[in-house]
PDB file of C-alpha atoms in Angstrom:
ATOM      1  CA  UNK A 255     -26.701  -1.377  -4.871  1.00  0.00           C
ATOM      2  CA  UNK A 256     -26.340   0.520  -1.352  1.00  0.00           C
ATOM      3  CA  UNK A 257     -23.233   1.136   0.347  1.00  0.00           C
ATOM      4  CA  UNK A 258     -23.735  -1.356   2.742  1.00  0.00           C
ATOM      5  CA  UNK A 259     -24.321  -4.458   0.374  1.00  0.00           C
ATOM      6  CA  UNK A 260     -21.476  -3.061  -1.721  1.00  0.00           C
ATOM      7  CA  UNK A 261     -18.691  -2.956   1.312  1.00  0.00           C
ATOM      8  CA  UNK A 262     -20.806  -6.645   2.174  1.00  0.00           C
ATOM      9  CA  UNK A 263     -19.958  -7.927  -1.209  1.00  0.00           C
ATOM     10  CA  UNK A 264     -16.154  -6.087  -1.610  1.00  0.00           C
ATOM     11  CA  UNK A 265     -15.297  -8.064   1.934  1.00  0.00           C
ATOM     12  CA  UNK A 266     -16.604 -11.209   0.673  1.00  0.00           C
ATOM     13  CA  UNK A 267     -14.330 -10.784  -2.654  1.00  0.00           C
ATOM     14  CA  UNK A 268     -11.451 -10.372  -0.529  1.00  0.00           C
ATOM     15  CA  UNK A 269     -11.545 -13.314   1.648  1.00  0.00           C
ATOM     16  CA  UNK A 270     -11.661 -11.325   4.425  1.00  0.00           C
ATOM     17  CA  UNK A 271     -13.767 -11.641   8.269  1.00  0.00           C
ATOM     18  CA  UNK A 272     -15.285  -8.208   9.705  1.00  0.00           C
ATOM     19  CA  UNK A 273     -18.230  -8.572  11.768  1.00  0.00           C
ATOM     20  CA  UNK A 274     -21.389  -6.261  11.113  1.00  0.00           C
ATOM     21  CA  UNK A 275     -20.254  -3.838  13.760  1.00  0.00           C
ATOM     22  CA  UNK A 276     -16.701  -3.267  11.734  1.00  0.00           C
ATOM     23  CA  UNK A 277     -18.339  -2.955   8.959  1.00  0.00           C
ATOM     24  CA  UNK A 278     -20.912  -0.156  10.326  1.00  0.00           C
ATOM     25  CA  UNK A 279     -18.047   1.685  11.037  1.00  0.00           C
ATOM     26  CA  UNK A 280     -16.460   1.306   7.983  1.00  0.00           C
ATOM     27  CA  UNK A 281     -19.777   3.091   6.530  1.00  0.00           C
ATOM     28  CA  UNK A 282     -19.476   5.332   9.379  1.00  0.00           C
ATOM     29  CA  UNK A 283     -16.596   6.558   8.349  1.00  0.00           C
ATOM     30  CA  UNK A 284     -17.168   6.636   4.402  1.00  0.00           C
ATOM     31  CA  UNK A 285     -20.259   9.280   5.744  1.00  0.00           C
ATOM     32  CA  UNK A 286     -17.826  11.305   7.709  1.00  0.00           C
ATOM     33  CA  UNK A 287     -15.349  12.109   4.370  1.00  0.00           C
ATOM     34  CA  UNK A 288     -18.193  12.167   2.279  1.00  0.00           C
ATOM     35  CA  UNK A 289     -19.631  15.181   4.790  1.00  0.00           C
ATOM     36  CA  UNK A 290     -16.228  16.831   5.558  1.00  0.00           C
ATOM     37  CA  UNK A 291     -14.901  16.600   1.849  1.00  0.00           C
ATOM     38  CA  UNK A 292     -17.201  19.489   0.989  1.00  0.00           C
ATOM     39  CA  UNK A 293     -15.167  21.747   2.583  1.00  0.00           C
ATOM     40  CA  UNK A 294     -11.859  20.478   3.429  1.00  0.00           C
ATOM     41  CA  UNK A 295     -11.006  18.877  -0.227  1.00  0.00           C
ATOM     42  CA  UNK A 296     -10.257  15.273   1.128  1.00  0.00           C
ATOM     43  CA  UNK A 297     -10.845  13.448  -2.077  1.00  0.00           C
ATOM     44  CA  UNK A 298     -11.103  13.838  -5.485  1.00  0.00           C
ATOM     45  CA  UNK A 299     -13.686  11.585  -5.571  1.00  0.00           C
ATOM     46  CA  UNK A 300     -17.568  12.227  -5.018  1.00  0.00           C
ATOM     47  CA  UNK A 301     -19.318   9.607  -5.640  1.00  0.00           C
ATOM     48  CA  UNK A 302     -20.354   7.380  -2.527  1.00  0.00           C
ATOM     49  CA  UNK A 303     -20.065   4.029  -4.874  1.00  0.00           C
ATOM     50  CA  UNK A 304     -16.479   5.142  -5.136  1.00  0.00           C
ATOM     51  CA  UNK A 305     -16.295   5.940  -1.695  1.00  0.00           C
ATOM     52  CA  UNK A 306     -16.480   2.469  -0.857  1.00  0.00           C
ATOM     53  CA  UNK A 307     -14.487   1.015  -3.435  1.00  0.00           C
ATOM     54  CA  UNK A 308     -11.547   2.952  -3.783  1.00  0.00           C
ATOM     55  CA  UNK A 309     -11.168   4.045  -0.048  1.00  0.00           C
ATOM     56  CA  UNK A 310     -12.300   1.579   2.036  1.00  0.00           C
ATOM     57  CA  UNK A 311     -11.890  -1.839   0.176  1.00  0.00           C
ATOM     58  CA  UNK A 312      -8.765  -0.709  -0.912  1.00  0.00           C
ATOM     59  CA  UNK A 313      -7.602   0.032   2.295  1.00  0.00           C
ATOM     60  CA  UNK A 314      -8.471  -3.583   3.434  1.00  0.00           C
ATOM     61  CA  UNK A 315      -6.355  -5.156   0.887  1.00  0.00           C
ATOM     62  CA  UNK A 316      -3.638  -4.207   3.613  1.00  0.00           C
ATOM     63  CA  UNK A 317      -4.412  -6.231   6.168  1.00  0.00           C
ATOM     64  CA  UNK A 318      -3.137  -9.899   5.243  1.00  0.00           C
ATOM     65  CA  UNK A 319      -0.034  -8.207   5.222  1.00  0.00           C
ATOM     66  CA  UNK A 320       0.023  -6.584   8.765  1.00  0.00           C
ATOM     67  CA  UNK A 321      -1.701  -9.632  10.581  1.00  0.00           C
ATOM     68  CA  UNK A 322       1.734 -10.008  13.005  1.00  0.00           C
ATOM     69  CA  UNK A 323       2.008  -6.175  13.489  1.00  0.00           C
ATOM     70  CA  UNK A 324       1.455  -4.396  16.707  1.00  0.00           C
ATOM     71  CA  UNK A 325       2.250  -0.781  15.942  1.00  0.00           C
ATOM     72  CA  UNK A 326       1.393   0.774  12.314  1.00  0.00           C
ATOM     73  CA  UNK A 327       2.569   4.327  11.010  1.00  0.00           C
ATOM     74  CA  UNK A 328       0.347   5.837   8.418  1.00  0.00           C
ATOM     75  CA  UNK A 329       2.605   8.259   6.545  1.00  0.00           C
ATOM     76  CA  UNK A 330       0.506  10.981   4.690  1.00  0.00           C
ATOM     77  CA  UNK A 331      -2.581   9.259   5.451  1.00  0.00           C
ATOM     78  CA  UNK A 332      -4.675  12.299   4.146  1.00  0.00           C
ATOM     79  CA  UNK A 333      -7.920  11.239   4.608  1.00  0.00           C
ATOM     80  CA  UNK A 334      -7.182   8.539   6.870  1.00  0.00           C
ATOM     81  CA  UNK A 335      -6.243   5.113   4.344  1.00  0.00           C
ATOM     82  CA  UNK A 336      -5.253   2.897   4.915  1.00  0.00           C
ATOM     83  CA  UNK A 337      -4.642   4.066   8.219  1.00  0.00           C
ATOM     84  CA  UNK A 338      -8.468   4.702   9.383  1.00  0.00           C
ATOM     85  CA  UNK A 339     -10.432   1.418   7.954  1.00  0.00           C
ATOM     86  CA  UNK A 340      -6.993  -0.813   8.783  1.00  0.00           C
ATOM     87  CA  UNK A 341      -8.050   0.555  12.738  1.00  0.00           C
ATOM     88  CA  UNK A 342     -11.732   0.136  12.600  1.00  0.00           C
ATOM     89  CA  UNK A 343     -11.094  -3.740  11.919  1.00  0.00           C
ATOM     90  CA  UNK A 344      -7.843  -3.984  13.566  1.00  0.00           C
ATOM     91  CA  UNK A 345      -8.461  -2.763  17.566  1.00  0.00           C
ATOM     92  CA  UNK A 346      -5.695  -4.166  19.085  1.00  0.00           C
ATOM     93  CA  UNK A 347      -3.361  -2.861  16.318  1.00  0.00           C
ATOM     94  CA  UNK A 348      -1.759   0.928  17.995  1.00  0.00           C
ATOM     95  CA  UNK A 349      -1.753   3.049  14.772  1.00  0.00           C
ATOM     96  CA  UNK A 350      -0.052   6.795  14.419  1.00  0.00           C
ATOM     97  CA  UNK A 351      -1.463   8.809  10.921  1.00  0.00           C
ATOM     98  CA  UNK A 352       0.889  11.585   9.947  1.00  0.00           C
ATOM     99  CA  UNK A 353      -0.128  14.128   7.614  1.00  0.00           C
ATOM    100  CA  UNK A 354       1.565  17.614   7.601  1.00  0.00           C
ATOM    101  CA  UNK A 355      -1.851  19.095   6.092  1.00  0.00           C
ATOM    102  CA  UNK A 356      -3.254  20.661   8.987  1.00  0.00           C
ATOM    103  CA  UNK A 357      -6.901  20.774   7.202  1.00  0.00           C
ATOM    104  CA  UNK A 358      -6.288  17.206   7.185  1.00  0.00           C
ATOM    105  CA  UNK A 359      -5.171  16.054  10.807  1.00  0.00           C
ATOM    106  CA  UNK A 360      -8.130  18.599  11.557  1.00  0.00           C
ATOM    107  CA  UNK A 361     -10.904  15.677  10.126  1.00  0.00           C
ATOM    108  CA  UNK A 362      -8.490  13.118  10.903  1.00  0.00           C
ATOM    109  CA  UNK A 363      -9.125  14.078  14.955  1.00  0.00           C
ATOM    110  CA  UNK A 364     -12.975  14.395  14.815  1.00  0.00           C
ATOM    111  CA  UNK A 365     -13.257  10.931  12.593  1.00  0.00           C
ATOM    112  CA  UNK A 366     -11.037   9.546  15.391  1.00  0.00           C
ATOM    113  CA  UNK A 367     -13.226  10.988  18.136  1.00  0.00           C
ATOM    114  CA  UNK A 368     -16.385  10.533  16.390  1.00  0.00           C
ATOM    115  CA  UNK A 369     -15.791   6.920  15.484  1.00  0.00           C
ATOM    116  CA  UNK A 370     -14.475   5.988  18.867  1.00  0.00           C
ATOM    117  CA  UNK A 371     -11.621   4.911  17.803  1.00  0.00           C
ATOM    118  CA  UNK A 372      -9.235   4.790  20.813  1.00  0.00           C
ATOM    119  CA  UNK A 373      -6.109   2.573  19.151  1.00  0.00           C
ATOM    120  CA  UNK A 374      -5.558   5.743  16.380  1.00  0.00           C
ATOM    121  CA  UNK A 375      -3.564   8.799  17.450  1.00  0.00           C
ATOM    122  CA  UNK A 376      -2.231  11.643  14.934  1.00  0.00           C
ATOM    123  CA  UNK A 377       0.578  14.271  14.550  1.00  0.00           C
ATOM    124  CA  UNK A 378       0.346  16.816  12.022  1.00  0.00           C
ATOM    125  CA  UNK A 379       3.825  17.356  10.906  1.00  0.00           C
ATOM    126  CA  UNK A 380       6.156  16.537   8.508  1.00  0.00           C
ATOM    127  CA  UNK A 381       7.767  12.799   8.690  1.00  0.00           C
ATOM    128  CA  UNK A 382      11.006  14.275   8.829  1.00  0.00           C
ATOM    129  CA  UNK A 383      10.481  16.004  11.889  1.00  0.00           C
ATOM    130  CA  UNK A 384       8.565  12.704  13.628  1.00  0.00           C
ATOM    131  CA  UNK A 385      10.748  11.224  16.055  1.00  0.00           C
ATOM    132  CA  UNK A 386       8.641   9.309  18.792  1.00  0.00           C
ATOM    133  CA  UNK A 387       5.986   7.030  16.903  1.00  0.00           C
ATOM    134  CA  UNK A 388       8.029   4.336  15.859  1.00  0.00           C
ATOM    135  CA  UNK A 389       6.201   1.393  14.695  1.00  0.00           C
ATOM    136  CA  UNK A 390       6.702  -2.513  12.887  1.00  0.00           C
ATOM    137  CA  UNK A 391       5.265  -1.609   9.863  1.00  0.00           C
ATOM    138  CA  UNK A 392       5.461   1.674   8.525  1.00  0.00           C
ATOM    139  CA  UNK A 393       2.780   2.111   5.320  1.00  0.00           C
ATOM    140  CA  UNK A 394       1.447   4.640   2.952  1.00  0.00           C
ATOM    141  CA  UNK A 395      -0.716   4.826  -0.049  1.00  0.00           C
ATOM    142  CA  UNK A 396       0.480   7.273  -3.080  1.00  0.00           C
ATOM    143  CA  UNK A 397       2.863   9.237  -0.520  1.00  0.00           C
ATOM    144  CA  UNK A 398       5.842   9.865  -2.285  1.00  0.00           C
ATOM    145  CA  UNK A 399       8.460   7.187  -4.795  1.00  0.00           C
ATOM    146  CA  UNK A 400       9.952   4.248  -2.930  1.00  0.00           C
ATOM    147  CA  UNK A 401      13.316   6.024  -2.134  1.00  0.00           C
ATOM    148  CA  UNK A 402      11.946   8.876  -0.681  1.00  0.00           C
ATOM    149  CA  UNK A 403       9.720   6.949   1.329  1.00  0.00           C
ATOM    150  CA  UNK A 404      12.329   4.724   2.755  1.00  0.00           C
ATOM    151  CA  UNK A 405      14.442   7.336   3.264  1.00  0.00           C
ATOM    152  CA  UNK A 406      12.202   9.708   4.655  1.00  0.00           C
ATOM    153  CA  UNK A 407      10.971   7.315   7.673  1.00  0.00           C
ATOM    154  CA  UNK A 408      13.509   4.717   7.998  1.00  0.00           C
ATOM    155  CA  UNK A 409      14.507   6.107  11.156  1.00  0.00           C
ATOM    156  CA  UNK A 410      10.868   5.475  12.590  1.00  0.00           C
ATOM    157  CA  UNK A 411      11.032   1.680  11.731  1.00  0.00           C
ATOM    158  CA  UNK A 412      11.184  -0.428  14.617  1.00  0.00           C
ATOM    159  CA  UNK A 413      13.814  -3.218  14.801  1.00  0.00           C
ATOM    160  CA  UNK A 414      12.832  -6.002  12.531  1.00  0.00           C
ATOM    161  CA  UNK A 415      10.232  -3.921  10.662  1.00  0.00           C
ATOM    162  CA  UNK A 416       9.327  -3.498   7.437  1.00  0.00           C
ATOM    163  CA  UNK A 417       8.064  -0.819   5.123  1.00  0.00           C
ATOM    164  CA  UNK A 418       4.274  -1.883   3.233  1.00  0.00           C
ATOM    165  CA  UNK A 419       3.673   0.837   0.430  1.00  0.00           C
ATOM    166  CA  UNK A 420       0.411   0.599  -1.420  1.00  0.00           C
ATOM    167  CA  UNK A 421       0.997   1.718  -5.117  1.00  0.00           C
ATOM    168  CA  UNK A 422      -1.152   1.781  -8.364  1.00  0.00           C
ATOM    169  CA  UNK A 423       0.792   0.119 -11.678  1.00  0.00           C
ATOM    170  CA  UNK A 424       4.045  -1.947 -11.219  1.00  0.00           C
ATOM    171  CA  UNK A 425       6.671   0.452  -9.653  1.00  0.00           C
ATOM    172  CA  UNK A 426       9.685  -1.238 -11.704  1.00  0.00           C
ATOM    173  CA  UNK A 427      11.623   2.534 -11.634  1.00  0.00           C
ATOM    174  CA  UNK A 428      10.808   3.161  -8.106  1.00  0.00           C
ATOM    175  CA  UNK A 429      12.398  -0.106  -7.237  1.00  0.00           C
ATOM    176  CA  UNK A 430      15.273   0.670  -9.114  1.00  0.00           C
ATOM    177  CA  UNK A 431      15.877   4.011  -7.191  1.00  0.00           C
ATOM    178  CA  UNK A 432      16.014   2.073  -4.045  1.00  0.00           C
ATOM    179  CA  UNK A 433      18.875   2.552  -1.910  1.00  0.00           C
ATOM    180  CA  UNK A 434      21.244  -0.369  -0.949  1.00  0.00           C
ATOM    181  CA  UNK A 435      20.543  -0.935   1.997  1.00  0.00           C
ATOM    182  CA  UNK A 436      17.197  -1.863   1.668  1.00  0.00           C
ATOM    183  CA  UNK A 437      15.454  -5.179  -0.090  1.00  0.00           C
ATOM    184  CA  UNK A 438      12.352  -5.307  -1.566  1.00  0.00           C
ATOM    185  CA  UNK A 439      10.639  -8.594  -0.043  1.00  0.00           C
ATOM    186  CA  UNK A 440       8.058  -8.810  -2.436  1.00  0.00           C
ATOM    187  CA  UNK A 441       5.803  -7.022  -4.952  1.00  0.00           C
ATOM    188  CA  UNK A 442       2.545  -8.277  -4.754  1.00  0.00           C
ATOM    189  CA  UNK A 443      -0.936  -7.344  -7.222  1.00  0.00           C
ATOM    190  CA  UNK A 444      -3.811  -6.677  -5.364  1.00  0.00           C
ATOM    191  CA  UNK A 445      -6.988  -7.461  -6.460  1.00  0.00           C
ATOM    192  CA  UNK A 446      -9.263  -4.637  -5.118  1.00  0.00           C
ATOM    193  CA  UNK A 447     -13.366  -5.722  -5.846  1.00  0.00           C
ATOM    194  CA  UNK A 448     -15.060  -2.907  -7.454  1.00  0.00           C
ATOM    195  CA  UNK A 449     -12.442  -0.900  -8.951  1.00  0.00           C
ATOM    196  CA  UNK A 450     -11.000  -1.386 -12.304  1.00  0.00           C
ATOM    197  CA  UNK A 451      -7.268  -0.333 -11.611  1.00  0.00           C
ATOM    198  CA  UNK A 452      -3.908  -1.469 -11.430  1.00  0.00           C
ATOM    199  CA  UNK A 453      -3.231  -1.904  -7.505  1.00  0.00           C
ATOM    200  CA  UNK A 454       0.109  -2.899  -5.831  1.00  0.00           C
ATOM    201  CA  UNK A 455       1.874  -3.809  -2.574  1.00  0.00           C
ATOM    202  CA  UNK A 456       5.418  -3.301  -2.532  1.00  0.00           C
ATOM    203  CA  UNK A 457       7.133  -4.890   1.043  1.00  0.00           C
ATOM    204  CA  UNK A 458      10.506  -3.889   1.970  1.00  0.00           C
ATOM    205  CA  UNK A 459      12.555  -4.420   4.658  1.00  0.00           C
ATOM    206  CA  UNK A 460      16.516  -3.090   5.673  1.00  0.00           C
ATOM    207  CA  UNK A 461      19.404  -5.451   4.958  1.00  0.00           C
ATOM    208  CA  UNK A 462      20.885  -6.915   7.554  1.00  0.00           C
ATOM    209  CA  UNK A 463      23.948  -5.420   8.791  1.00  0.00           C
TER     210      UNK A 463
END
């Protein structure tokens, strides 16, 4: 199966609608980390059948959960997910990625320019430091435990916001850790086609005062 049938048949699995053009890009953009990950160490991964399952449909498991969102922050988006595929198919959606790995923001700005992407800016910095991209949902994908994350960023989340952390198995102690005044708003399994792995969305949002 080619790359394109296998994105085709991952999008179906997932209930989800992105038009042919969306979805070019989407391959578009698997080419570009498959080319720059030679030399800048983007992903473990290197296999292009991978490529496709475990970073762009699993990137577009997100997006039922950000459908009411205006601004996203990616928070060590790395190689751009969810961050990159969640702006391909979302153009009105105004999304910052953060990485403080400069090789990183380095492919991060020619995917962005290459792919035309003019909704997607990024700072290369630590989230500590970030102070003006503040944004309604605030998301990452194996960035750092709950608390940290939370913690970390909380000052970036817009009023009425809410935190969407993509995880891997159940993250029970990571929800323990969490401080009080936070809520966890649901814990969610997500069913990515293609890859044979425990996948999780964890949605949080602060108490209210």
């Amino acid at each position: 199966m080619n790359q394109a049938q296998q994105l085709r048949d991952g999008i179906q699995a997932l209930g989800l609608d992105i038009d042919e053009a969306k979805q070019a890009k989407l391959l578009d953009y698997a080419a570009l980390l498959q080319k720059w990950n030679k030399t800048y160490n983007l992903t473990a991964l290197r296999d292009p059948a991978q490529t496709v399952s475990h970073h762009l449909l699993d990137s577009l498991t997100l997006l039922p959960y950000i459908e009411h969102a205006q601004t996203m922050l990616d928070v060590g988006s790395g190689g751009g997910q969810p961050g990159i595929p969640t702006a391909i198919c979302r153009p009105d959606l105004d999304i910052t990625l953060l990485d403080a790995n400069t090789k990183k923001t380095a492919f991060l700005q020619q995917a962005v320019i290459e792919l035309g992407l003019k909704n997607v800016r990024i700072i290369s910095g630590r989230v500590e430091a970030a102070a003006d991209c503040r944004a309604d949902v605030i998301t990452s994908r194996a960035f750092a435990e709950l608390a940290d994350f939370v913690n970390w960023t909380e000052h970036l989340l817009k009023d009425g916001g809410y935190w969407a952390a993509m995880k891997g198995v159940y993250p029970q102690e990571e929800i323990d850790k969490l401080p009080e005044s936070v809520a966890v708003e649901k814990v969610e399994a997500l069913h990515v086609p293609q890859l044979n792995a425990e996948r999780h969305i964890v949605i949080i949002r602060k108490k209210a005062v």
